[in-house]
Short mmCIF file of C-alpha atoms and ligand atoms in Angstrom, two decimals:
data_model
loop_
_atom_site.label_atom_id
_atom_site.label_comp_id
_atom_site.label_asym_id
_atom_site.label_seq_id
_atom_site.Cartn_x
_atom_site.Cartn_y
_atom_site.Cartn_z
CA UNK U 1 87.66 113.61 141.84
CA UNK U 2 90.27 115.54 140.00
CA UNK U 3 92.10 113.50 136.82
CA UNK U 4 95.91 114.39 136.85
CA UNK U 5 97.49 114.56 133.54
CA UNK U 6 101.09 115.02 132.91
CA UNK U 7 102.11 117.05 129.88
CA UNK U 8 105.86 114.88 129.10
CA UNK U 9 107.04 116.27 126.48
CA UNK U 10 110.06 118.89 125.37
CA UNK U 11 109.43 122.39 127.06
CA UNK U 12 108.77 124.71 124.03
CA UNK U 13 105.58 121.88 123.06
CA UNK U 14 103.44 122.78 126.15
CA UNK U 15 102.99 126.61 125.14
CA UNK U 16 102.07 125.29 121.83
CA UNK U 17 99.44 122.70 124.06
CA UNK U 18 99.33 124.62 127.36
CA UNK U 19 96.09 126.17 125.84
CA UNK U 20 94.36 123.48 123.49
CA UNK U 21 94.48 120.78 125.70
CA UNK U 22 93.42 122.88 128.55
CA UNK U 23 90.05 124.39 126.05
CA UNK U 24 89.38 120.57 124.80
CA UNK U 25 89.49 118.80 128.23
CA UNK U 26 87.12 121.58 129.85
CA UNK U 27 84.85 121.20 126.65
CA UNK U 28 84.72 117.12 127.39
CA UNK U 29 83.62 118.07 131.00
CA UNK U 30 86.72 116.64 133.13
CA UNK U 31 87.63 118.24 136.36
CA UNK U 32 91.53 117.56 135.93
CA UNK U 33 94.30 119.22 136.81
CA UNK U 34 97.11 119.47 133.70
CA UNK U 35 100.93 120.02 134.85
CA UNK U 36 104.23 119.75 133.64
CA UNK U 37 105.01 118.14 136.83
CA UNK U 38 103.77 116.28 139.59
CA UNK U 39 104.91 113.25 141.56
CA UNK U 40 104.78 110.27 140.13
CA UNK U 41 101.96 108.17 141.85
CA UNK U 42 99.72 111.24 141.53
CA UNK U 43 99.39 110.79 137.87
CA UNK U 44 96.05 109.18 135.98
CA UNK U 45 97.40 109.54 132.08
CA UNK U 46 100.35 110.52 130.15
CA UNK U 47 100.08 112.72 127.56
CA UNK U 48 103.45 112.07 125.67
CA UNK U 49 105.94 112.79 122.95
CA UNK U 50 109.15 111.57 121.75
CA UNK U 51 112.61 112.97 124.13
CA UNK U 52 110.67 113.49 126.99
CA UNK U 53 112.03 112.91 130.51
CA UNK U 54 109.80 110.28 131.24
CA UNK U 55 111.25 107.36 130.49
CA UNK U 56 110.85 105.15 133.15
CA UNK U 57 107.23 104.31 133.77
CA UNK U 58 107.64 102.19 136.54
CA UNK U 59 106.86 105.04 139.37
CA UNK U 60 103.59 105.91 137.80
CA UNK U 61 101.88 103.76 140.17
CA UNK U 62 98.21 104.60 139.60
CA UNK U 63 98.82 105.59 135.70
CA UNK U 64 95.58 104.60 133.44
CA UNK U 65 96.47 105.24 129.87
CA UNK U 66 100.20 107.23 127.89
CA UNK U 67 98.63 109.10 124.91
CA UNK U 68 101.03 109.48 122.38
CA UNK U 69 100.98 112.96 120.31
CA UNK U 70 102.48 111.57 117.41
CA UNK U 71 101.24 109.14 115.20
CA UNK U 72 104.87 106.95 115.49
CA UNK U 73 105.26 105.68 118.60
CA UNK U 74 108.33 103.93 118.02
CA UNK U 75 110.03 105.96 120.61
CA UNK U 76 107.89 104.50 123.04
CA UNK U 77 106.41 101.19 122.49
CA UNK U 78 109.14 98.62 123.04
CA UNK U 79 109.87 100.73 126.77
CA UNK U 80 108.89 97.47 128.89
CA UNK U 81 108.30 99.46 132.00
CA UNK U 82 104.72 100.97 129.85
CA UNK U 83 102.46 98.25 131.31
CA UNK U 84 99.05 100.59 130.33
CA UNK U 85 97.35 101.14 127.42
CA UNK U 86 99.57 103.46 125.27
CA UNK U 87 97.18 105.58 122.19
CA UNK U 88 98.16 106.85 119.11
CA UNK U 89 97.61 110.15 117.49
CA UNK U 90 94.94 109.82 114.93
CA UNK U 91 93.57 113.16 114.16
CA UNK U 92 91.78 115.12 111.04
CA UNK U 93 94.12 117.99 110.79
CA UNK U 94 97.28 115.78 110.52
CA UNK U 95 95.21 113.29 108.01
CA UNK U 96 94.67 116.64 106.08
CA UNK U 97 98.02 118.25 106.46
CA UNK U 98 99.36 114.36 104.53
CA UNK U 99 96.83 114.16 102.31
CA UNK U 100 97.90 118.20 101.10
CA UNK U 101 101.86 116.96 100.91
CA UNK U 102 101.72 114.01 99.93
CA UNK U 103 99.14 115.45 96.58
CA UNK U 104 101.51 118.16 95.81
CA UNK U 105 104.66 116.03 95.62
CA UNK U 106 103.06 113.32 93.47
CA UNK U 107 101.87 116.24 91.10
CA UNK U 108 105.12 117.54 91.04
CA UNK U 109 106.01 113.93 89.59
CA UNK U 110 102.97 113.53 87.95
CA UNK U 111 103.43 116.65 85.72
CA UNK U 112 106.62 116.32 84.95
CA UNK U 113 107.23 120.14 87.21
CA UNK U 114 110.86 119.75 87.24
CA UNK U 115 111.47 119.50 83.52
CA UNK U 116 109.41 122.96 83.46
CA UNK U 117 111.69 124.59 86.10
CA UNK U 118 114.50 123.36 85.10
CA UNK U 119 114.50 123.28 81.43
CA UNK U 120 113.57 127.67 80.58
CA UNK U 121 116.14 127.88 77.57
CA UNK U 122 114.23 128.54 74.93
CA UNK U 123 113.28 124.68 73.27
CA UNK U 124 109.80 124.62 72.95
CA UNK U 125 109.58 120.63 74.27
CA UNK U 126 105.49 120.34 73.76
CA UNK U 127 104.95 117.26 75.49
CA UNK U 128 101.64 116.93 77.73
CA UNK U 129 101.23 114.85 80.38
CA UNK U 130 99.01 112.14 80.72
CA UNK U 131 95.70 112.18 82.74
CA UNK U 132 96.22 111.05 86.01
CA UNK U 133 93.54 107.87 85.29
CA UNK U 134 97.09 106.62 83.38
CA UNK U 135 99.85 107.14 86.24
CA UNK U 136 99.87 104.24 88.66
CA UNK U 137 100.61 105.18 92.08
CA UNK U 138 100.80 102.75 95.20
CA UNK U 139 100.76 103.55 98.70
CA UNK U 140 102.50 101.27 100.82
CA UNK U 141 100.49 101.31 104.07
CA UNK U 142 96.76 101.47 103.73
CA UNK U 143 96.22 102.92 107.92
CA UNK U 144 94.73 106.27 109.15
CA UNK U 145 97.10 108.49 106.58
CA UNK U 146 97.81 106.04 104.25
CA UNK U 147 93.89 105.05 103.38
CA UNK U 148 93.12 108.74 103.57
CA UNK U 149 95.84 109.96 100.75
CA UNK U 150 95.51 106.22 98.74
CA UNK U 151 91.45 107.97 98.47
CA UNK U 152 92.55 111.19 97.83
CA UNK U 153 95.04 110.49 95.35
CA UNK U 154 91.77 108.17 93.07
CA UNK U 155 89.29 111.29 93.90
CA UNK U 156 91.74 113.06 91.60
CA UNK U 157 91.40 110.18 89.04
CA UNK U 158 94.73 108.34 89.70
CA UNK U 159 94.94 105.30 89.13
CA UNK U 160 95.98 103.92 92.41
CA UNK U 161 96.77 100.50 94.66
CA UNK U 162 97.99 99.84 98.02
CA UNK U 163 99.37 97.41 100.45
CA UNK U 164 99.03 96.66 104.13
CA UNK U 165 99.59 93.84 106.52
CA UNK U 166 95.95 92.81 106.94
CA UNK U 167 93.76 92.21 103.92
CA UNK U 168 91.75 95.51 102.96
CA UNK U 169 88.71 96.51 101.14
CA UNK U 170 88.61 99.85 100.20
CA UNK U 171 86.38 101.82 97.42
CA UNK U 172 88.40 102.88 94.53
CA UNK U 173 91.41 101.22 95.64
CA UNK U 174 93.28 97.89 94.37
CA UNK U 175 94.21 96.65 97.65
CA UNK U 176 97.30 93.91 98.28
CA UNK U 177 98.59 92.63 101.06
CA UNK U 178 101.61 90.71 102.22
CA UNK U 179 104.50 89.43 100.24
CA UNK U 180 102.94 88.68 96.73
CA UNK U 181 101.04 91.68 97.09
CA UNK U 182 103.93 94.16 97.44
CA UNK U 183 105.37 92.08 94.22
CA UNK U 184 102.12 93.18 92.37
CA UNK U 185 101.67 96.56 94.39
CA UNK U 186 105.83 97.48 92.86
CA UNK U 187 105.64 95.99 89.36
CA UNK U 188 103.73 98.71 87.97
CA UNK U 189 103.83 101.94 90.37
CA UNK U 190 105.32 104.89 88.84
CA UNK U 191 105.41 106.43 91.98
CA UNK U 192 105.67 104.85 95.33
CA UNK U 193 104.28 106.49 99.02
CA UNK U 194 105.59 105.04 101.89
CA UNK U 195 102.74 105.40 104.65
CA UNK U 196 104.27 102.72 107.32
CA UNK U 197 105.27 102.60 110.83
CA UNK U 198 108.74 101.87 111.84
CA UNK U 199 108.57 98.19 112.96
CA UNK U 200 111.35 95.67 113.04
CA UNK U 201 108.75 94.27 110.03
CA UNK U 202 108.74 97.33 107.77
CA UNK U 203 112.36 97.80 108.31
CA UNK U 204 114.09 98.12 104.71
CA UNK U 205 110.71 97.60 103.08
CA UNK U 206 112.32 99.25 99.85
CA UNK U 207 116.15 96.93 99.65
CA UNK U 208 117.48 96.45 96.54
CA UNK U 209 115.35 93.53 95.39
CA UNK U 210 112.17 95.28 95.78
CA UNK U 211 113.52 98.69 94.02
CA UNK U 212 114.41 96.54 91.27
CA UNK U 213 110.68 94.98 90.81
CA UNK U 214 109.31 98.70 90.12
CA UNK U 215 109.35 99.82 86.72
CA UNK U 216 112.46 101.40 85.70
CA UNK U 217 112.40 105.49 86.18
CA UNK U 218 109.73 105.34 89.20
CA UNK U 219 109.22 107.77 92.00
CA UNK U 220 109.25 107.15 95.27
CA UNK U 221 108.08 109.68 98.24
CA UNK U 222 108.32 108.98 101.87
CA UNK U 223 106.65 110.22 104.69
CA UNK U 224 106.67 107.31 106.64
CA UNK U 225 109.78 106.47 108.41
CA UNK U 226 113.70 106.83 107.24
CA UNK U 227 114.12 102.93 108.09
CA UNK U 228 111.46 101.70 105.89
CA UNK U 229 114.12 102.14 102.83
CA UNK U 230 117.79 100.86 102.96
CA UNK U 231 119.46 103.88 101.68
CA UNK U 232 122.71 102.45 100.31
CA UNK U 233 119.80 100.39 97.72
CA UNK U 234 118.19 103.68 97.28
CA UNK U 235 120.92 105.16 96.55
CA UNK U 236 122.46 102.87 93.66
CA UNK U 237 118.87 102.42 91.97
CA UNK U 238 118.94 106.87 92.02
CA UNK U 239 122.63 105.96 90.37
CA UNK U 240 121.54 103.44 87.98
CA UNK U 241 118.34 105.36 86.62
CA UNK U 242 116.44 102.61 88.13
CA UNK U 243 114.93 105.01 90.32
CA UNK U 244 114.23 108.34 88.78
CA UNK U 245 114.03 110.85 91.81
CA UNK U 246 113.32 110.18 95.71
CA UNK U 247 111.18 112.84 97.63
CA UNK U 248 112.07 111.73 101.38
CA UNK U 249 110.90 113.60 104.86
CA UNK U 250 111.80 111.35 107.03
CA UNK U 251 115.63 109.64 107.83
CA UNK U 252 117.42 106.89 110.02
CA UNK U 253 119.16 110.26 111.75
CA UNK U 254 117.29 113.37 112.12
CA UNK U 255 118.01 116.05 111.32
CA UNK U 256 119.65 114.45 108.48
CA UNK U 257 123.53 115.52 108.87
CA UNK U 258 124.85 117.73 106.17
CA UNK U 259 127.32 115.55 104.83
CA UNK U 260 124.61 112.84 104.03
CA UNK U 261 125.04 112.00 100.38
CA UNK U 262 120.80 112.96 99.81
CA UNK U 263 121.21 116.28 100.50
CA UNK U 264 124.18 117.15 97.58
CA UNK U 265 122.26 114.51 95.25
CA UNK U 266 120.48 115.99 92.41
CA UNK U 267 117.49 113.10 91.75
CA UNK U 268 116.76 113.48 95.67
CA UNK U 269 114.68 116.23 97.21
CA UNK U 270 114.88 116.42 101.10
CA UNK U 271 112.13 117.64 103.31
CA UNK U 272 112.87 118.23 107.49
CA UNK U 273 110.38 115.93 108.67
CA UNK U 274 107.51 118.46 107.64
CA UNK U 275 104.76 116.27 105.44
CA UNK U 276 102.28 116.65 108.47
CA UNK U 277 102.12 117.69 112.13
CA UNK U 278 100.70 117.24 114.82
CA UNK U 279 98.10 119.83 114.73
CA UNK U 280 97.39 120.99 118.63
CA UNK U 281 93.81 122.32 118.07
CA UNK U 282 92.52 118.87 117.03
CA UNK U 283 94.96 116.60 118.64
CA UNK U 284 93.96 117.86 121.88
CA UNK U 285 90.34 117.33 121.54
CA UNK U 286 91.68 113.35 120.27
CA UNK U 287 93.22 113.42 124.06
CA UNK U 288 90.36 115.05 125.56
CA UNK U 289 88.09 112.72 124.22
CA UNK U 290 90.09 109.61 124.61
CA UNK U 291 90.71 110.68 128.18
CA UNK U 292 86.48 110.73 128.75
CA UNK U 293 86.10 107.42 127.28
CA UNK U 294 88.37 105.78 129.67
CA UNK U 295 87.00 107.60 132.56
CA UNK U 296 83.48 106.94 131.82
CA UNK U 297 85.08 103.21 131.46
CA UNK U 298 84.73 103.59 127.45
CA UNK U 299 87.01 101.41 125.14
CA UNK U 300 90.10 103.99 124.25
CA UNK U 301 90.29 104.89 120.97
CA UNK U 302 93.51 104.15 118.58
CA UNK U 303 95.41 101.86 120.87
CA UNK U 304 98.48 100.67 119.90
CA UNK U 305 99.46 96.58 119.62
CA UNK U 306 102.35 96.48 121.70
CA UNK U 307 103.37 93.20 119.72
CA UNK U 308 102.97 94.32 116.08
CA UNK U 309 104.81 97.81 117.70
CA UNK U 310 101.88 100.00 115.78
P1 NDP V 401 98.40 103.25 110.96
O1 NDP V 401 98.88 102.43 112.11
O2 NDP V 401 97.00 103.72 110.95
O3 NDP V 401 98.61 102.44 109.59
C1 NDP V 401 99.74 101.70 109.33
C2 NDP V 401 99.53 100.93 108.04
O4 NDP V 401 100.73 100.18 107.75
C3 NDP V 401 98.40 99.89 108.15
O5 NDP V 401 97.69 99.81 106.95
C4 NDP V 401 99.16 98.59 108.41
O6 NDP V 401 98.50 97.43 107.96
C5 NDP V 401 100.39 98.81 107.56
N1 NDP V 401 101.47 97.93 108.01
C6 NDP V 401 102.04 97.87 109.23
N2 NDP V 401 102.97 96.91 109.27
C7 NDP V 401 102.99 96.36 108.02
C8 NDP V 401 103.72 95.30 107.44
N3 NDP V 401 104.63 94.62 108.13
N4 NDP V 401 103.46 94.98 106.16
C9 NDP V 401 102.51 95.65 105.44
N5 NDP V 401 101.78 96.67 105.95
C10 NDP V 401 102.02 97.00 107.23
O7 NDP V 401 99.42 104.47 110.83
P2 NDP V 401 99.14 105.92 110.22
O8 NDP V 401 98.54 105.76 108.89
O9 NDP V 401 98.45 106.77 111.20
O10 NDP V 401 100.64 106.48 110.12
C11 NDP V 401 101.61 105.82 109.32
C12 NDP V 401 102.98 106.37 109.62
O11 NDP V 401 103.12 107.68 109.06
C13 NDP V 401 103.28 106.62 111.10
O12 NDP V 401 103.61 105.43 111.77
C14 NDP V 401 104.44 107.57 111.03
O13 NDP V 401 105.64 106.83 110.94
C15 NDP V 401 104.21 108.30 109.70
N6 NDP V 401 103.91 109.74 109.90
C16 NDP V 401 104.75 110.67 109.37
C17 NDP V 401 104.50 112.01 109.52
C18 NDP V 401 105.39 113.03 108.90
O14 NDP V 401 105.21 114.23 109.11
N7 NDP V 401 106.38 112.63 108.12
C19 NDP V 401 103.33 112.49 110.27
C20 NDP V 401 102.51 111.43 110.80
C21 NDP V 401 102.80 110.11 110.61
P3 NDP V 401 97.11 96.97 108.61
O15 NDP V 401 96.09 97.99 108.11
O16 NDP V 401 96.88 95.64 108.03
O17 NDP V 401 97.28 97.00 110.10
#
């Protein structure tokens, strides 16, 4: 029997997928039949991303599985008329992509870059670095991306922590969980990396009372979520020296409008929600694959708990 999948997602996405999904789905062996379109009760699974039309699931009456694209579902997991398993994008190339942006901004920090860049006038200010085995860095969010940089940033000899919900145990890592944790994971972090979802929990994870447990002059660089810092605290503790510089990719209101007071600051460097896509190549064959489980009455992989909203 043919497995209908609907591609629900804005129109300029499916010539970037059209192909790759089509490649990875014949690779896993399903006869299917992939549309922008069809009626609703035709459709087995949901391949989905955020501002697509679909946003009442309630006609989808013989719908097995959504698969998100993105690794944030927030867009989509409090919709109460999504009554099937909804997946998550975990995926190798977007992993890498984080690990790659996430290295280079810390190093920026890390080496003291800016100083360099900035400071060509002729004083000859012969200060080294240290190694990174003496700059503590914590990663806040210890999941798919955050586990995978938290690793990457020790392999280059940082010395590095991190914090999750759950209690973790992970080679060459001091991990911390919940509210003591984040105490200890803060108090000595010269640079912060915010690897959370966007939950009503993670909301404001970085206020003003948790900026002011890091050591004066940190770093902080987010490519989680814009809520998981309250910006009005962020932006005092940038004021007040408390917080040294802020490398942030991701914002309550995207794109982040021009008259925001991050873009004209001068400790804040603003990315467009770029640290990592999506890559289609390998995402697809995460669909394909997740899509063959289920068919073949496997567990799906990466499924997200509709109650913790990750
Ligand atoms: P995961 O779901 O794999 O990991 C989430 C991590 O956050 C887990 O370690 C989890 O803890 C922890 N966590 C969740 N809630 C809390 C809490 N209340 N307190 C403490 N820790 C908590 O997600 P990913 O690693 O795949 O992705 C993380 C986020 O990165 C995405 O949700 C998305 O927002 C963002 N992202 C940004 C991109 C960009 O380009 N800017 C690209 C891709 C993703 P536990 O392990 O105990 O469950």
């Amino acid at each position: 029997m043919t497995t209908n999948i609907l591609f629900a997602a804005k129109a300029e996405r499916w010539t970037t997928y059209e192909q790759p999904l089509t490649k990875a789905l014949t690779e896993a062996g399903i006869a299917f039949d992939l549309r922008t379109e069809f009626a609703p009760d035709q459709v087995d699974y949901i391949v989905y991303a955020p501002n697509s039309d679909v946003q009442d699931f309630s006609p989808y009456t013989r719908l097995r599985a959504v698969l998100n694209l993105w690794a944030g579902v927030e867009d989509v997991v409090g919709n109460t008329t999504l009554t099937v398993p909804l997946t998550r994008m975990v995926d190798h190339g977007l992993t890498q992509g984080m690990i790659e942006w996430v290295m280079g901004h810390t190093l920026r920090y890390h080496l003291g870059i800016d100083g360099h860049m900035n400071g060509q006038d002729g004083m000859w200010r012969n200060v080294a670095p240290p190694l990174a085995q003496d700059r503590k860095v914590t990663v806040l969010g210890l999941g798919a991306l955050g586990a995978a940089v938290a690793q990457a940033l020790a392999g280059l000899g940082f010395d590095v922590s991190g914090w999750s919900r759950s209690a973790k145990d992970i080679d060459g890592i001091l991990c911390l969980h919940g509210t003591e944790g984040l105490r200890s994971a803060l108090s000595e972090a010269e640079i912060v990396v915010l690897l959370l979802p966007n939950t009503p929990a993670t909301a404001n994870t970085l206020n003003a009372q948790t900026l002011a447990q890091l050591p004066s002059g940190a770093c902080i660089i987010n490519p989680g979520r814009g809520p998981l810092i309250d910006d009005d605290a962020l932006l005092a503790a940038l004021d007040s020296g408390q917080i040294a510089h802020a490398t942030l990719d991701v914002f309550r209101i995207e794109p982040l409008p021009a008259e925001h007071p991050y873009w004209a600051h001068p400790q804040v460097t603003v990315t467009p929600h770029i640290a990592s896509e999506t890559r289609a190549s390998t995402a697809s064959q995460v669909i394909a694959e997740n899509i063959r489980r289920d068919l073949n009455g496997e567990p799906l992989l990466h499924i997200v708990d509709r109650f913790l909203g990750y």
